CSV table of C-alpha atoms and ligand atoms in Angstrom, one decimal:
chain,number,residue,atom,x,y,z
R,1,MET,CA,-5.5,-11.3,64.8
R,2,ALA,CA,-3.1,-8.4,64.6
R,3,TYR,CA,-3.4,-5.6,62.1
R,4,SER,CA,-0.6,-4.3,60.0
R,5,VAL,CA,-0.7,-0.5,60.2
R,6,GLU,CA,0.1,1.9,57.4
R,7,ILE,CA,0.6,5.6,58.2
R,8,ASP,CA,0.1,8.0,55.3
R,9,ASP,CA,2.9,10.4,56.1
R,10,LYS,CA,1.8,12.9,53.5
R,11,THR,CA,-1.6,13.2,55.2
R,12,CYS,CA,-0.6,13.0,58.8
R,13,ASN,CA,-0.4,16.4,60.4
R,14,GLY,CA,0.8,15.4,63.8
R,15,TYR,CA,-2.3,16.0,65.8
R,16,GLY,CA,-1.3,13.1,68.0
R,17,ASN,CA,-4.8,11.6,68.6
R,18,CYS,CA,-3.4,8.2,67.7
R,19,VAL,CA,-0.7,8.5,70.4
R,20,VAL,CA,-3.4,9.3,72.9
R,21,ALA,CA,-5.6,6.4,71.8
R,22,ALA,CA,-2.8,3.9,71.5
R,23,PRO,CA,0.4,5.0,73.2
R,24,ASP,CA,2.0,1.6,73.0
R,25,VAL,CA,1.6,1.5,69.2
R,26,PHE,CA,2.1,5.1,68.0
R,27,ASP,CA,4.6,7.8,68.7
R,28,LEU,CA,5.3,11.2,67.0
R,29,ASP,CA,8.7,11.6,65.3
R,30,PRO,CA,10.3,14.5,67.2
R,31,GLU,CA,11.9,15.8,64.0
R,32,THR,CA,9.1,15.4,61.5
R,33,ASN,CA,6.1,15.5,63.9
R,34,ILE,CA,4.6,12.6,61.9
R,35,ALA,CA,3.2,9.5,63.5
R,36,VAL,CA,5.5,6.4,63.6
R,37,LEU,CA,5.0,2.9,64.9
R,38,GLN,CA,6.6,1.9,68.2
R,39,PRO,CA,9.1,-0.9,67.7
R,40,GLY,CA,7.5,-4.4,67.9
R,41,HIS,CA,3.9,-3.0,67.6
R,42,PRO,CA,1.1,-3.5,66.8
R,43,THR,CA,0.7,-6.9,68.4
R,44,ASP,CA,-2.6,-9.0,68.7
R,45,GLU,CA,-3.2,-7.3,72.1
R,46,ASP,CA,-3.2,-3.8,70.4
R,47,ASP,CA,-6.2,-4.5,68.1
R,48,GLU,CA,-8.7,-2.5,70.0
R,49,ALA,CA,-6.4,0.5,70.6
R,50,VAL,CA,-5.4,0.5,66.9
R,51,GLU,CA,-9.0,0.6,65.9
R,52,GLU,CA,-9.6,3.5,68.2
R,53,ALA,CA,-6.6,5.3,66.9
R,54,GLU,CA,-7.8,4.8,63.3
R,55,ALA,CA,-11.3,6.2,64.2
R,56,ASP,CA,-9.7,9.2,66.1
R,57,CYS,CA,-7.4,10.3,63.3
R,58,PRO,CA,-9.0,13.5,62.0
R,59,VAL,CA,-7.4,13.2,58.5
R,60,ARG,CA,-7.8,9.4,58.1
R,61,ALA,CA,-4.0,8.9,57.8
R,62,ILE,CA,-4.1,5.5,59.6
R,63,ILE,CA,-4.9,2.6,57.3
R,64,LEU,CA,-5.4,-0.8,58.8
R,65,HIS,CA,-4.7,-4.0,56.9
R,66,HIS,CA,-5.7,-7.4,58.2
R,67,ARG,CA,-2.7,-9.7,58.3
Q,1,SF4,S1,-4.0,11.0,64.6
Q,1,SF4,FE1,-3.6,10.9,62.4
Q,1,SF4,S2,-2.9,13.0,61.9
Q,1,SF4,FE2,-2.7,12.7,64.1
Q,1,SF4,S3,-0.6,12.1,64.4
Q,1,SF4,FE3,-1.9,10.2,64.3
Q,1,SF4,S4,-1.8,9.6,62.2
Q,1,SF4,FE4,-1.1,11.7,62.3
Protein backbone atom coordinates (compact mmCIF):
# COMPACT_ATOMS: atom_id res chain seq x y z
CA MET A 1 0.00 0.00 0.00
CA ALA A 2 1.50 3.30 -1.03
CA TYR A 3 1.24 6.51 0.93
CA SER A 4 0.25 9.81 -0.44
CA VAL A 5 2.68 12.35 0.96
CA GLU A 6 1.92 15.92 1.89
CA ILE A 7 4.76 18.36 2.51
CA ASP A 8 3.90 21.38 4.65
CA ASP A 9 5.89 23.96 2.73
CA LYS A 10 5.33 26.60 5.40
CA THR A 11 6.96 24.40 8.02
CA CYS A 12 9.71 22.76 5.97
CA ASN A 13 13.01 24.49 6.54
CA GLY A 14 15.11 22.57 4.04
CA TYR A 15 17.18 20.49 6.45
CA GLY A 16 17.13 17.71 3.87
CA ASN A 17 16.79 14.80 6.30
CA CYS A 18 13.99 13.46 4.11
CA VAL A 19 16.26 13.48 1.05
CA VAL A 20 18.86 11.49 2.96
CA ALA A 21 16.25 9.00 4.24
CA ALA A 22 14.39 8.61 0.94
CA PRO A 23 16.36 10.00 -2.00
CA ASP A 24 14.06 8.33 -4.54
CA VAL A 25 11.06 10.14 -3.10
CA PHE A 26 12.21 13.58 -1.94
CA ASP A 27 14.33 16.32 -3.43
CA LEU A 28 15.00 19.91 -2.40
CA ASP A 29 13.78 22.60 -4.75
CA PRO A 30 16.97 24.49 -5.68
CA GLU A 31 15.17 27.84 -5.67
CA THR A 32 13.02 27.60 -2.56
CA ASN A 33 15.07 25.01 -0.61
CA ILE A 34 11.76 23.32 0.27
CA ALA A 35 11.25 19.57 -0.06
CA VAL A 36 9.39 18.40 -3.16
CA LEU A 37 8.38 14.95 -4.37
CA GLN A 38 10.29 13.19 -7.11
CA PRO A 39 8.10 12.60 -10.18
CA GLY A 40 6.25 9.29 -10.00
CA HIS A 41 6.91 8.79 -6.28
CA PRO A 42 6.09 7.53 -3.75
CA THR A 43 5.34 4.03 -5.00
CA ASP A 44 4.46 0.94 -2.95
CA GLU A 45 8.16 0.12 -2.76
CA ASP A 46 8.87 3.47 -1.08
CA ASP A 47 6.72 2.83 2.02
CA GLU A 48 9.57 2.08 4.40
CA ALA A 49 11.74 4.97 3.20
CA VAL A 50 8.80 7.37 3.42
CA GLU A 51 8.09 6.32 7.01
CA GLU A 52 11.74 6.88 7.85
CA ALA A 53 11.67 10.32 6.22
CA GLU A 54 8.57 11.28 8.19
CA ALA A 55 10.23 10.21 11.43
CA ASP A 56 13.47 12.04 10.57
CA CYS A 57 11.90 15.39 9.72
CA PRO A 58 12.78 17.63 12.69
CA VAL A 59 9.79 19.93 12.17
CA ARG A 60 7.21 17.27 11.27
CA ALA A 61 6.58 18.81 7.86
CA ILE A 62 5.91 15.44 6.22
CA ILE A 63 2.35 14.22 6.60
CA LEU A 64 1.49 10.72 5.43
CA HIS A 65 -1.95 9.72 4.24
CA HIS A 66 -2.98 6.14 3.54
CA ARG A 67 -4.34 5.82 0.02
S1 LIG B 1 13.25 16.77 6.57
FE1 LIG B 1 11.42 18.05 6.85
S2 LIG B 1 12.22 20.13 7.08
FE2 LIG B 1 13.81 18.88 6.18
S3 LIG B 1 13.63 19.17 3.98
FE3 LIG B 1 12.49 17.34 4.53
S4 LIG B 1 10.40 18.05 4.87
FE4 LIG B 1 11.71 19.82 4.93
